[in-house]
Structures are given as C-alpha cells and as structure tokens.
Coordinates of C-alpha atoms and ligand atoms in Angstrom, one line a residue:
M870 CA -125.4 -62.0 -155.1
Q871 CA -128.4 -63.4 -153.4
I872 CA -131.7 -61.9 -154.6
S873 CA -134.7 -62.6 -152.4
A874 CA -137.8 -64.4 -153.7
E875 CA -139.8 -61.6 -152.2
L876 CA -138.0 -59.0 -154.3
I877 CA -138.4 -60.9 -157.5
K878 CA -142.1 -61.2 -156.7
K879 CA -142.6 -57.5 -155.9
V880 CA -140.9 -56.6 -159.2
A881 CA -143.0 -59.1 -161.2
E882 CA -146.2 -57.9 -159.7
A883 CA -145.5 -54.2 -159.7
K884 CA -148.1 -52.3 -161.7
K885 CA -146.6 -48.8 -161.6
V886 CA -142.9 -48.3 -161.4
C887 CA -140.7 -45.3 -160.9
V888 CA -136.9 -45.7 -161.4
L889 CA -134.3 -43.2 -160.6
T890 CA -130.8 -43.6 -162.2
G891 CA -127.6 -41.8 -161.6
A892 CA -123.9 -41.8 -162.6
G893 CA -123.3 -45.5 -161.6
V894 CA -125.4 -46.7 -164.6
S895 CA -123.3 -44.6 -167.0
A896 CA -120.0 -45.6 -165.4
E897 CA -120.8 -49.2 -166.4
S898 CA -120.7 -47.9 -170.0
G899 CA -117.3 -46.2 -169.4
V900 CA -118.7 -42.7 -169.0
P901 CA -116.4 -40.6 -166.8
T902 CA -118.0 -38.8 -163.9
F903 CA -116.9 -35.3 -164.2
R904 CA -118.7 -34.4 -161.1
G905 CA -116.8 -37.0 -159.2
G906 CA -113.7 -34.9 -159.6
G907 CA -115.5 -32.2 -157.6
N908 CA -113.6 -28.9 -157.5
S909 CA -110.5 -30.6 -158.7
A910 CA -111.9 -31.2 -162.2
V911 CA -110.4 -28.6 -164.4
W912 CA -110.7 -27.8 -168.1
K913 CA -108.2 -25.3 -169.7
G914 CA -107.4 -24.1 -166.2
M915 CA -111.1 -23.5 -165.4
P916 CA -112.8 -25.4 -162.6
F917 CA -115.7 -27.6 -163.7
D918 CA -118.4 -25.5 -161.9
Q919 CA -117.1 -22.4 -163.7
I920 CA -117.0 -23.6 -167.3
S921 CA -120.3 -25.4 -166.8
S922 CA -122.2 -22.4 -165.4
A923 CA -125.1 -20.1 -166.5
R924 CA -122.7 -17.2 -166.2
M925 CA -120.3 -18.7 -168.7
V926 CA -123.1 -19.1 -171.3
K927 CA -123.7 -15.3 -171.1
E928 CA -120.0 -14.4 -171.1
N929 CA -118.4 -16.9 -173.4
L930 CA -120.7 -19.2 -175.2
P931 CA -118.1 -20.5 -177.7
E932 CA -115.9 -21.6 -174.8
V933 CA -118.9 -23.5 -173.3
W934 CA -119.5 -25.2 -176.6
E935 CA -115.8 -26.2 -176.9
W936 CA -116.1 -27.9 -173.5
F937 CA -119.3 -29.6 -174.3
D938 CA -118.0 -30.8 -177.7
Y939 CA -115.0 -32.2 -175.8
R940 CA -117.3 -34.0 -173.5
R941 CA -119.4 -35.3 -176.3
G942 CA -116.2 -36.5 -177.9
V943 CA -115.4 -38.5 -174.7
L944 CA -118.9 -40.1 -174.9
K945 CA -118.6 -41.0 -178.6
D946 CA -117.6 -44.6 -178.0
C947 CA -119.8 -45.2 -174.9
K948 CA -122.7 -47.5 -175.7
P949 CA -125.8 -48.4 -173.6
N950 CA -125.2 -51.4 -171.3
E951 CA -127.3 -54.3 -169.9
A952 CA -128.8 -52.0 -167.3
H953 CA -130.0 -49.5 -169.9
R954 CA -131.4 -52.3 -172.0
A955 CA -133.1 -54.0 -169.0
L956 CA -134.9 -50.7 -168.1
M957 CA -136.1 -50.3 -171.7
F958 CA -137.4 -53.8 -171.6
W959 CA -139.2 -53.1 -168.3
E960 CA -140.8 -50.0 -169.8
S961 CA -142.0 -52.0 -172.8
R962 CA -143.9 -54.3 -170.4
L963 CA -145.5 -51.5 -168.4
R964 CA -145.7 -48.8 -170.9
E965 CA -147.1 -45.6 -169.5
N966 CA -147.0 -47.1 -166.0
F967 CA -143.3 -47.0 -166.1
L968 CA -141.3 -43.8 -165.6
L969 CA -137.5 -43.5 -165.8
V970 CA -136.1 -40.4 -164.1
T971 CA -132.4 -39.9 -164.7
Q972 CA -129.7 -37.6 -163.5
N973 CA -127.5 -38.6 -166.3
I974 CA -127.0 -36.3 -169.3
D975 CA -125.2 -38.7 -171.6
G976 CA -128.4 -39.7 -173.4
L977 CA -127.7 -43.4 -173.2
H978 CA -131.1 -44.3 -171.8
T979 CA -132.7 -42.7 -174.8
Q980 CA -130.2 -44.4 -177.1
A981 CA -131.2 -47.7 -175.6
G982 CA -134.8 -47.0 -176.5
S983 CA -136.3 -45.6 -173.3
R984 CA -139.2 -43.3 -174.1
N985 CA -141.0 -42.6 -170.8
I986 CA -138.1 -40.7 -169.4
I987 CA -137.4 -37.5 -167.6
E988 CA -133.8 -36.3 -168.1
L989 CA -133.7 -34.1 -165.0
H990 CA -130.4 -32.5 -165.9
G991 CA -130.8 -32.4 -169.6
N992 CA -129.1 -34.3 -172.5
I993 CA -125.7 -33.5 -173.8
Q994 CA -126.7 -34.6 -177.3
R995 CA -129.3 -31.8 -177.5
S996 CA -129.1 -28.0 -177.7
K997 CA -131.7 -25.4 -176.9
C998 CA -132.3 -21.7 -177.5
T999 CA -130.6 -19.1 -175.3
K1000 CA -133.7 -17.0 -175.4
G1001 CA -135.6 -19.8 -173.6
C1002 CA -138.2 -20.7 -176.3
R1003 CA -139.3 -24.3 -176.2
L1004 CA -137.5 -25.5 -179.3
K1005 CA -134.8 -28.2 -178.8
Y1006 CA -132.4 -29.5 -181.4
E1007 CA -130.9 -33.0 -181.6
M1008 CA -127.2 -33.3 -182.3
L1009 CA -125.6 -36.4 -183.7
P1010 CA -123.0 -37.9 -181.4
T1011 CA -120.7 -37.9 -184.4
E1012 CA -121.0 -34.2 -185.1
I1013 CA -117.9 -33.1 -183.1
P1014 CA -117.2 -30.3 -183.1
H1015 CA -120.7 -29.3 -184.2
S1016 CA -121.3 -26.1 -186.1
P1017 CA -122.8 -23.6 -183.6
D1018 CA -126.3 -22.8 -184.7
I1019 CA -129.0 -20.3 -184.1
C1020 CA -132.7 -20.9 -183.2
D1021 CA -135.0 -21.2 -186.2
L1022 CA -137.7 -19.3 -184.3
C1023 CA -135.8 -16.5 -182.4
D1024 CA -132.5 -16.1 -184.3
A1025 CA -130.8 -16.5 -180.9
P1026 CA -127.7 -18.7 -180.5
L1027 CA -128.1 -22.3 -179.2
R1028 CA -126.6 -23.6 -176.0
P1029 CA -126.3 -27.1 -174.6
D1030 CA -129.6 -28.5 -173.2
V1031 CA -128.0 -29.3 -169.9
V1032 CA -128.8 -27.9 -166.5
L1033 CA -125.7 -25.8 -165.5
F1034 CA -124.4 -24.6 -162.2
G1035 CA -126.5 -21.6 -161.2
E1036 CA -129.6 -22.9 -163.0
M1037 CA -132.9 -24.4 -161.9
L1038 CA -134.2 -27.7 -163.1
P1039 CA -136.5 -27.2 -166.2
E1040 CA -140.0 -26.3 -165.0
G1041 CA -142.4 -29.2 -164.6
Y1042 CA -139.9 -32.0 -164.9
F1043 CA -139.4 -32.7 -161.2
E1044 CA -143.0 -32.0 -160.5
Y1045 CA -144.1 -34.7 -162.9
A1046 CA -141.6 -37.2 -161.3
V1047 CA -143.0 -36.4 -157.9
E1048 CA -146.6 -36.9 -159.1
F1049 CA -145.6 -40.3 -160.5
A1050 CA -143.6 -41.4 -157.4
N1051 CA -146.6 -40.5 -155.3
D1052 CA -148.6 -43.4 -156.6
C1053 CA -146.1 -45.9 -157.8
D1054 CA -146.1 -49.3 -156.1
L1055 CA -142.4 -49.9 -156.7
F1056 CA -139.6 -47.4 -156.6
M1057 CA -136.0 -48.3 -157.6
S1058 CA -132.9 -46.2 -157.3
I1059 CA -129.9 -47.3 -159.4
G1060 CA -126.3 -46.2 -159.3
T1061 CA -126.9 -43.0 -157.4
S1062 CA -126.1 -42.0 -153.9
A1063 CA -129.2 -39.9 -154.2
V1064 CA -127.8 -37.2 -152.0
V1065 CA -128.3 -34.6 -154.7
Y1066 CA -131.5 -32.7 -154.0
P1067 CA -134.2 -32.9 -155.3
A1068 CA -133.8 -36.4 -156.8
A1069 CA -133.2 -37.8 -153.3
S1070 CA -136.7 -36.8 -152.2
L1071 CA -138.3 -39.1 -154.7
A1072 CA -137.5 -42.2 -152.7
E1073 CA -138.8 -40.5 -149.6
I1074 CA -142.1 -39.7 -151.3
A1075 CA -142.5 -43.2 -152.7
K1076 CA -141.7 -44.8 -149.3
K1077 CA -144.1 -42.6 -147.5
K1078 CA -146.9 -43.7 -149.8
G1079 CA -146.1 -47.3 -149.2
A1080 CA -144.2 -48.2 -152.4
F1081 CA -141.7 -51.1 -152.2
C1082 CA -138.3 -49.4 -152.5
I1083 CA -135.2 -51.1 -153.9
E1084 CA -131.7 -49.7 -154.2
I1085 CA -129.0 -51.0 -156.5
N1086 CA -125.6 -49.5 -155.8
P1087 CA -122.1 -50.9 -155.3
E1088 CA -121.8 -49.2 -151.9
E1089 CA -124.0 -48.3 -149.1
T1090 CA -125.4 -44.7 -149.5
P1091 CA -126.7 -42.1 -147.0
A1092 CA -130.2 -43.0 -148.3
S1093 CA -129.9 -46.7 -147.9
Y1094 CA -132.0 -46.8 -144.8
L1095 CA -135.0 -45.7 -146.9
Y1096 CA -135.1 -48.9 -148.9
N1097 CA -136.8 -52.2 -148.2
E1098 CA -133.9 -53.9 -150.0
S1099 CA -130.5 -52.8 -151.0
L1100 CA -128.6 -54.8 -153.6
R1101 CA -124.8 -54.2 -153.7
G1102 CA -123.3 -54.7 -157.1
K1103 CA -123.4 -53.7 -160.8
A1104 CA -126.8 -52.7 -162.2
G1105 CA -125.9 -54.3 -165.5
E1106 CA -125.6 -57.7 -163.8
I1107 CA -128.4 -57.4 -161.2
L1108 CA -131.2 -55.9 -163.2
P1109 CA -131.4 -58.6 -165.9
K1110 CA -131.6 -61.2 -163.1
I1111 CA -134.4 -59.4 -161.3
L1112 CA -136.4 -58.9 -164.5
Q1113 CA -135.9 -62.3 -166.2
Ligands
ZN1142 ZN1 -135.7 -19.9 -179.8

C-alpha cells in the first residue's frame, strides 16, 4: 500500500480533525456485523429490525434484554485493535481539537481510551432509563446476563442505551458532530460505506468547507468520490503508518 507524502503531511499538520468510524473498524476486532445480515438476520425467529425496535422495548423489554445480553456475550472476547489504539493516540496529540464520531455500538473505542467521542448509535455496554431521564448506567462486559435494573431517579426499568429501529438519534449528538466537521481541516472516514444517513453528510460538510478528506476502506464506497484520497485496506494496518 502506497501512502502519498502529501497525505502524511496533511495528517501531520492537521490542527482540527474529525474522524468517522463504522463497522469495518470493529470487524477487524472480530465483531460480527448484525446489520450486514440485513433482513435475513434472525434471532429466535424474529427479524433483526423487529427485536431491535422501539416497539419491542414497549411490548417485551425482557426479550430485548435477552437479545442484547446475547450480543454482549458475542462481544466479550473482542478487544480494541491497532486502529482503535491509533485513533486514541491521535486524540492524545490534538486533545479537544480531535473528535471521533462512531456508528459502532460495541464500545471498543471507549475501551481503547478515546474520550472525545460521539457514539451516534449508543453503546451496548450501557443502559438508560425507559422514562427518558438523563441517567445512564455502565454495565461490565462480564455481567452476562446482567440483572435487569431500575432507574435510581424514576423507578422505571432500564433499557439498552442503543438507538433502535424506529428511534431518532439522541438529541444534540449529530448537531455537535456537524458543528465540528464544519471547521475541521482534516476529515477521515474509516471502515464505513457512509451511506447511512446522517453520518454520510459529515464528509460532505467537511469537504464543502475545504477540509482535506481521507477515506480508509477495503472497497470503494458510494461516497468515495468525496474524498481527496481513498486508501484501500485495513485500518489497523494503514492508520499506524499514517500517524507514525
Ligand atoms: Zn430515569
């Protein structure tokens, strides 16, 4: 893999960086992509988009928890990889001028030490109140199955802190990412086809404002035309080379 000197220079000189990550980064840690199964992904006879839905939380919360505990179990042995670590290292250099926006819910970026992070779709290792108060609860990856809890504040049952089918993104999350992408000088998209709205629009926003845009993905994506440079390969191999 040939990485241009211009790209290395842009990365080294970037003062404000916005990075978007998707399933590809997790896949390098062995995380299965449930979404990749599309409608064919089924759990206990239920299609993925049915068991992972807002309606199901209302109708059968214990079943939702059973499914999410199963998924947490699958994740138990998945560890952050070189890509997660490289991004944490990048953040440690730029601090508040580095924002990581992820579509992944596995919590591996946080486990790797990333702090300036927006988990657009939530985090499977966290629960929140069904009444919608602001309290969130961390679960240990080892607590499987966890014991279903109630909110300390509202006495309401807790649910996974993950954006389900039929739900909007948490208020303010995407808006903050947009604001950041608006005046970053380098934007990078990693391991995502970025066709899922609204994450896809971040690259467009950054590009429009003149940021240097880099894509890292094994295959060409529908959004590849947006990027100044597209690197084909594994993020865990490419990122450490770019950042060395
Ligand atoms: Zn509550």
